[in-house]
Amino acid sequence: MLNPQVKPRVNKAQTAVETAGVKHSMNPFDELSIEESVRIREKKSYPNGVTDIVAFTAGPPKSADILRTAMAMGADRSIHVETKDGDEIEPLGVAKLLKAIVDKEKINLVVLGKQSIDDDSGQTGQMLAGLLGWPQATQASKISFEGDGKGVVVEKEVDGGIETVKGCLPMVVTADLRLNEPRYASLPNIMKAKKKKTEKISAADLGVDVGRRLKTVKVIEPPPRQGGGKVEDIDGMISKLKELGAI
């Protein structure tokens, strides 16, 4: 995804955000999922032990940089479904690719970000759980395991406080911002990540159709914000709101 620190620009055709020459970075919610996976192994919180942490992405060749960051954070290896520059995959397409990877790798726990922060769809985790027929827990702020390792307890922040849900492996969990504080990839770990394996495959190799089902009609930048004004009292505020058509 685009670096969240960079102000996005709409392309000349007004069909999407301009991506050429713009630095990309890992989605912050996905950073949380990588960090949590590594912490589960480091803290030995999963009784049966974590044997393999696989990072996954679907995107153009430069997406490999994101996978190297994930491996520098502690992922053991990665899988890159390569696409052409400019090709966008909808949440359903990503979910189908993930299902194919889960089936291929015999994975029993998928931890991913609750949403991307460029289109804010927030759909991939839920769609993946539906395709797999697995239980799901979204917006996790804490993940723990019950004694036998099959039970997964997930806490999530809701308007009224903390909601706790329980499920059994295999399971899909999506990460919220309170889950953890992602580590910085140190230089030694970045160097070690270069020796870790990245498997490059295509959607066709997995037998998945990632064709778009939605059409973007138009993308425009938001109008510039207007300056504020001061009023002397409540009556003045009401008059101003009526003048602006707000009431």
mmCIF file of C-alpha atoms in Angstrom, residues 75-192:
data_model
loop_
_atom_site.group_PDB
_atom_site.id
_atom_site.type_symbol
_atom_site.label_atom_id
_atom_site.label_comp_id
_atom_site.label_asym_id
_atom_site.label_seq_id
_atom_site.Cartn_x
_atom_site.Cartn_y
_atom_site.Cartn_z
ATOM 1 C CA ALA A 75 8.567 -14.263 9.514
ATOM 2 C CA ASP A 76 10.326 -17.461 8.393
ATOM 3 C CA ARG A 77 9.509 -17.176 4.693
ATOM 4 C CA SER A 78 7.113 -15.467 2.334
ATOM 5 C CA ILE A 79 4.855 -16.007 -0.653
ATOM 6 C CA HIS A 80 4.448 -13.340 -3.328
ATOM 7 C CA VAL A 81 1.618 -13.521 -5.839
ATOM 8 C CA GLU A 82 2.954 -11.194 -8.512
ATOM 9 C CA THR A 83 0.677 -8.850 -10.445
ATOM 10 C CA LYS A 84 1.347 -6.168 -13.031
ATOM 11 C CA ASP A 85 1.945 -2.561 -12.002
ATOM 12 C CA GLY A 86 -1.392 -0.794 -11.753
ATOM 13 C CA ASP A 87 -3.436 -3.954 -11.299
ATOM 14 C CA GLU A 88 -5.605 -3.795 -8.197
ATOM 15 C CA ILE A 89 -7.033 -6.865 -6.511
ATOM 16 C CA GLU A 90 -10.330 -6.517 -4.723
ATOM 17 C CA PRO A 91 -10.796 -7.925 -1.186
ATOM 18 C CA LEU A 92 -12.605 -11.005 -2.529
ATOM 19 C CA GLY A 93 -9.687 -11.726 -4.848
ATOM 20 C CA VAL A 94 -7.199 -11.433 -1.977
ATOM 21 C CA ALA A 95 -9.381 -13.695 0.170
ATOM 22 C CA LYS A 96 -9.473 -16.327 -2.598
ATOM 23 C CA LEU A 97 -5.695 -16.181 -2.941
ATOM 24 C CA LEU A 98 -5.271 -16.537 0.812
ATOM 25 C CA LYS A 99 -7.617 -19.531 0.857
ATOM 26 C CA ALA A 100 -5.519 -21.194 -1.839
ATOM 27 C CA ILE A 101 -2.352 -20.531 0.197
ATOM 28 C CA VAL A 102 -3.967 -21.858 3.392
ATOM 29 C CA ASP A 103 -5.020 -25.049 1.620
ATOM 30 C CA LYS A 104 -1.594 -25.439 0.014
ATOM 31 C CA GLU A 105 0.422 -24.788 3.174
ATOM 32 C CA LYS A 106 -1.916 -26.536 5.652
ATOM 33 C CA ILE A 107 -2.108 -23.411 7.836
ATOM 34 C CA ASN A 108 -4.343 -23.472 10.928
ATOM 35 C CA LEU A 109 -4.211 -19.812 12.044
ATOM 36 C CA VAL A 110 -4.366 -16.744 9.814
ATOM 37 C CA VAL A 111 -3.640 -13.368 11.414
ATOM 38 C CA LEU A 112 -4.114 -10.341 9.182
ATOM 39 C CA GLY A 113 -4.855 -6.646 9.461
ATOM 40 C CA LYS A 114 -8.488 -5.717 10.021
ATOM 41 C CA GLN A 115 -8.417 -3.342 7.023
ATOM 42 C CA SER A 116 -6.194 -1.575 4.550
ATOM 43 C CA ILE A 117 -5.799 2.158 5.027
ATOM 44 C CA ASP A 118 -5.922 3.157 1.364
ATOM 45 C CA ASP A 119 -9.417 1.902 0.482
ATOM 46 C CA ASP A 120 -10.524 1.014 4.054
ATOM 47 C CA SER A 121 -12.524 -1.943 2.766
ATOM 48 C CA GLY A 122 -12.157 -4.066 5.913
ATOM 49 C CA GLN A 123 -13.504 -7.169 4.135
ATOM 50 C CA THR A 124 -10.672 -9.609 3.426
ATOM 51 C CA GLY A 125 -10.554 -11.363 6.810
ATOM 52 C CA GLN A 126 -14.297 -11.912 6.937
ATOM 53 C CA MET A 127 -14.436 -13.146 3.339
ATOM 54 C CA LEU A 128 -11.527 -15.519 3.972
ATOM 55 C CA ALA A 129 -13.277 -17.022 7.001
ATOM 56 C CA GLY A 130 -16.421 -17.462 4.929
ATOM 57 C CA LEU A 131 -14.558 -19.173 2.075
ATOM 58 C CA LEU A 132 -12.743 -21.502 4.477
ATOM 59 C CA GLY A 133 -15.759 -22.155 6.690
ATOM 60 C CA TRP A 134 -13.640 -21.230 9.727
ATOM 61 C CA PRO A 135 -14.570 -19.270 12.847
ATOM 62 C CA GLN A 136 -13.319 -15.684 12.928
ATOM 63 C CA ALA A 137 -12.548 -12.969 15.450
ATOM 64 C CA THR A 138 -12.150 -9.430 14.134
ATOM 65 C CA GLN A 139 -10.475 -6.305 15.545
ATOM 66 C CA ALA A 140 -8.390 -8.214 18.080
ATOM 67 C CA SER A 141 -6.725 -6.212 20.857
ATOM 68 C CA LYS A 142 -5.461 -9.359 22.623
ATOM 69 C CA ILE A 143 -4.974 -12.971 21.521
ATOM 70 C CA SER A 144 -4.438 -15.893 23.897
ATOM 71 C CA PHE A 145 -4.782 -19.674 23.826
ATOM 72 C CA GLU A 146 -6.507 -22.121 26.155
ATOM 73 C CA GLY A 147 -4.680 -25.036 27.754
ATOM 74 C CA ASP A 148 -4.921 -27.595 24.952
ATOM 75 C CA GLY A 149 -3.923 -25.060 22.308
ATOM 76 C CA LYS A 150 -7.068 -25.579 20.233
ATOM 77 C CA GLY A 151 -9.084 -22.837 21.888
ATOM 78 C CA VAL A 152 -8.370 -19.217 20.903
ATOM 79 C CA VAL A 153 -9.520 -16.335 23.123
ATOM 80 C CA VAL A 154 -9.707 -12.906 21.510
ATOM 81 C CA GLU A 155 -10.448 -9.612 23.239
ATOM 82 C CA LYS A 156 -11.690 -6.641 21.233
ATOM 83 C CA GLU A 157 -12.524 -3.060 22.140
ATOM 84 C CA VAL A 158 -16.172 -2.119 21.694
ATOM 85 C CA ASP A 159 -18.094 1.028 22.591
ATOM 86 C CA GLY A 160 -19.145 -0.362 25.963
ATOM 87 C CA GLY A 161 -15.759 -1.771 26.998
ATOM 88 C CA ILE A 162 -14.030 -5.078 26.176
ATOM 89 C CA GLU A 163 -15.759 -7.950 24.388
ATOM 90 C CA THR A 164 -14.245 -11.438 24.691
ATOM 91 C CA VAL A 165 -14.928 -14.132 22.109
ATOM 92 C CA LYS A 166 -13.711 -17.722 21.926
ATOM 93 C CA GLY A 167 -13.159 -19.990 18.954
ATOM 94 C CA CYS A 168 -11.303 -23.145 17.979
ATOM 95 C CA LEU A 169 -8.460 -23.663 15.537
ATOM 96 C CA PRO A 170 -8.363 -23.463 12.589
ATOM 97 C CA MET A 171 -9.341 -19.791 12.792
ATOM 98 C CA VAL A 172 -9.032 -16.352 11.195
ATOM 99 C CA VAL A 173 -8.135 -13.337 13.393
ATOM 100 C CA THR A 174 -7.854 -9.718 12.279
ATOM 101 C CA ALA A 175 -5.680 -7.239 14.173
ATOM 102 C CA ASP A 176 -6.639 -3.857 15.625
ATOM 103 C CA LEU A 177 -4.259 -1.069 16.650
ATOM 104 C CA ARG A 178 -4.278 -1.982 20.368
ATOM 105 C CA LEU A 179 -2.942 -5.480 19.741
ATOM 106 C CA ASN A 180 0.749 -4.635 20.084
ATOM 107 C CA GLU A 181 3.566 -2.249 19.195
ATOM 108 C CA PRO A 182 5.404 -3.527 16.088
ATOM 109 C CA ARG A 183 9.179 -3.759 16.358
ATOM 110 C CA TYR A 184 11.590 -2.015 14.044
ATOM 111 C CA ALA A 185 13.472 -4.303 11.718
ATOM 112 C CA SER A 186 17.099 -4.089 12.846
ATOM 113 C CA LEU A 187 19.940 -3.980 10.324
ATOM 114 C CA PRO A 188 21.219 -7.491 11.253
ATOM 115 C CA ASN A 189 17.715 -8.902 10.810
ATOM 116 C CA ILE A 190 17.327 -7.075 7.506
ATOM 117 C CA MET A 191 20.529 -8.752 6.320
ATOM 118 C CA LYS A 192 19.320 -12.150 7.566
#
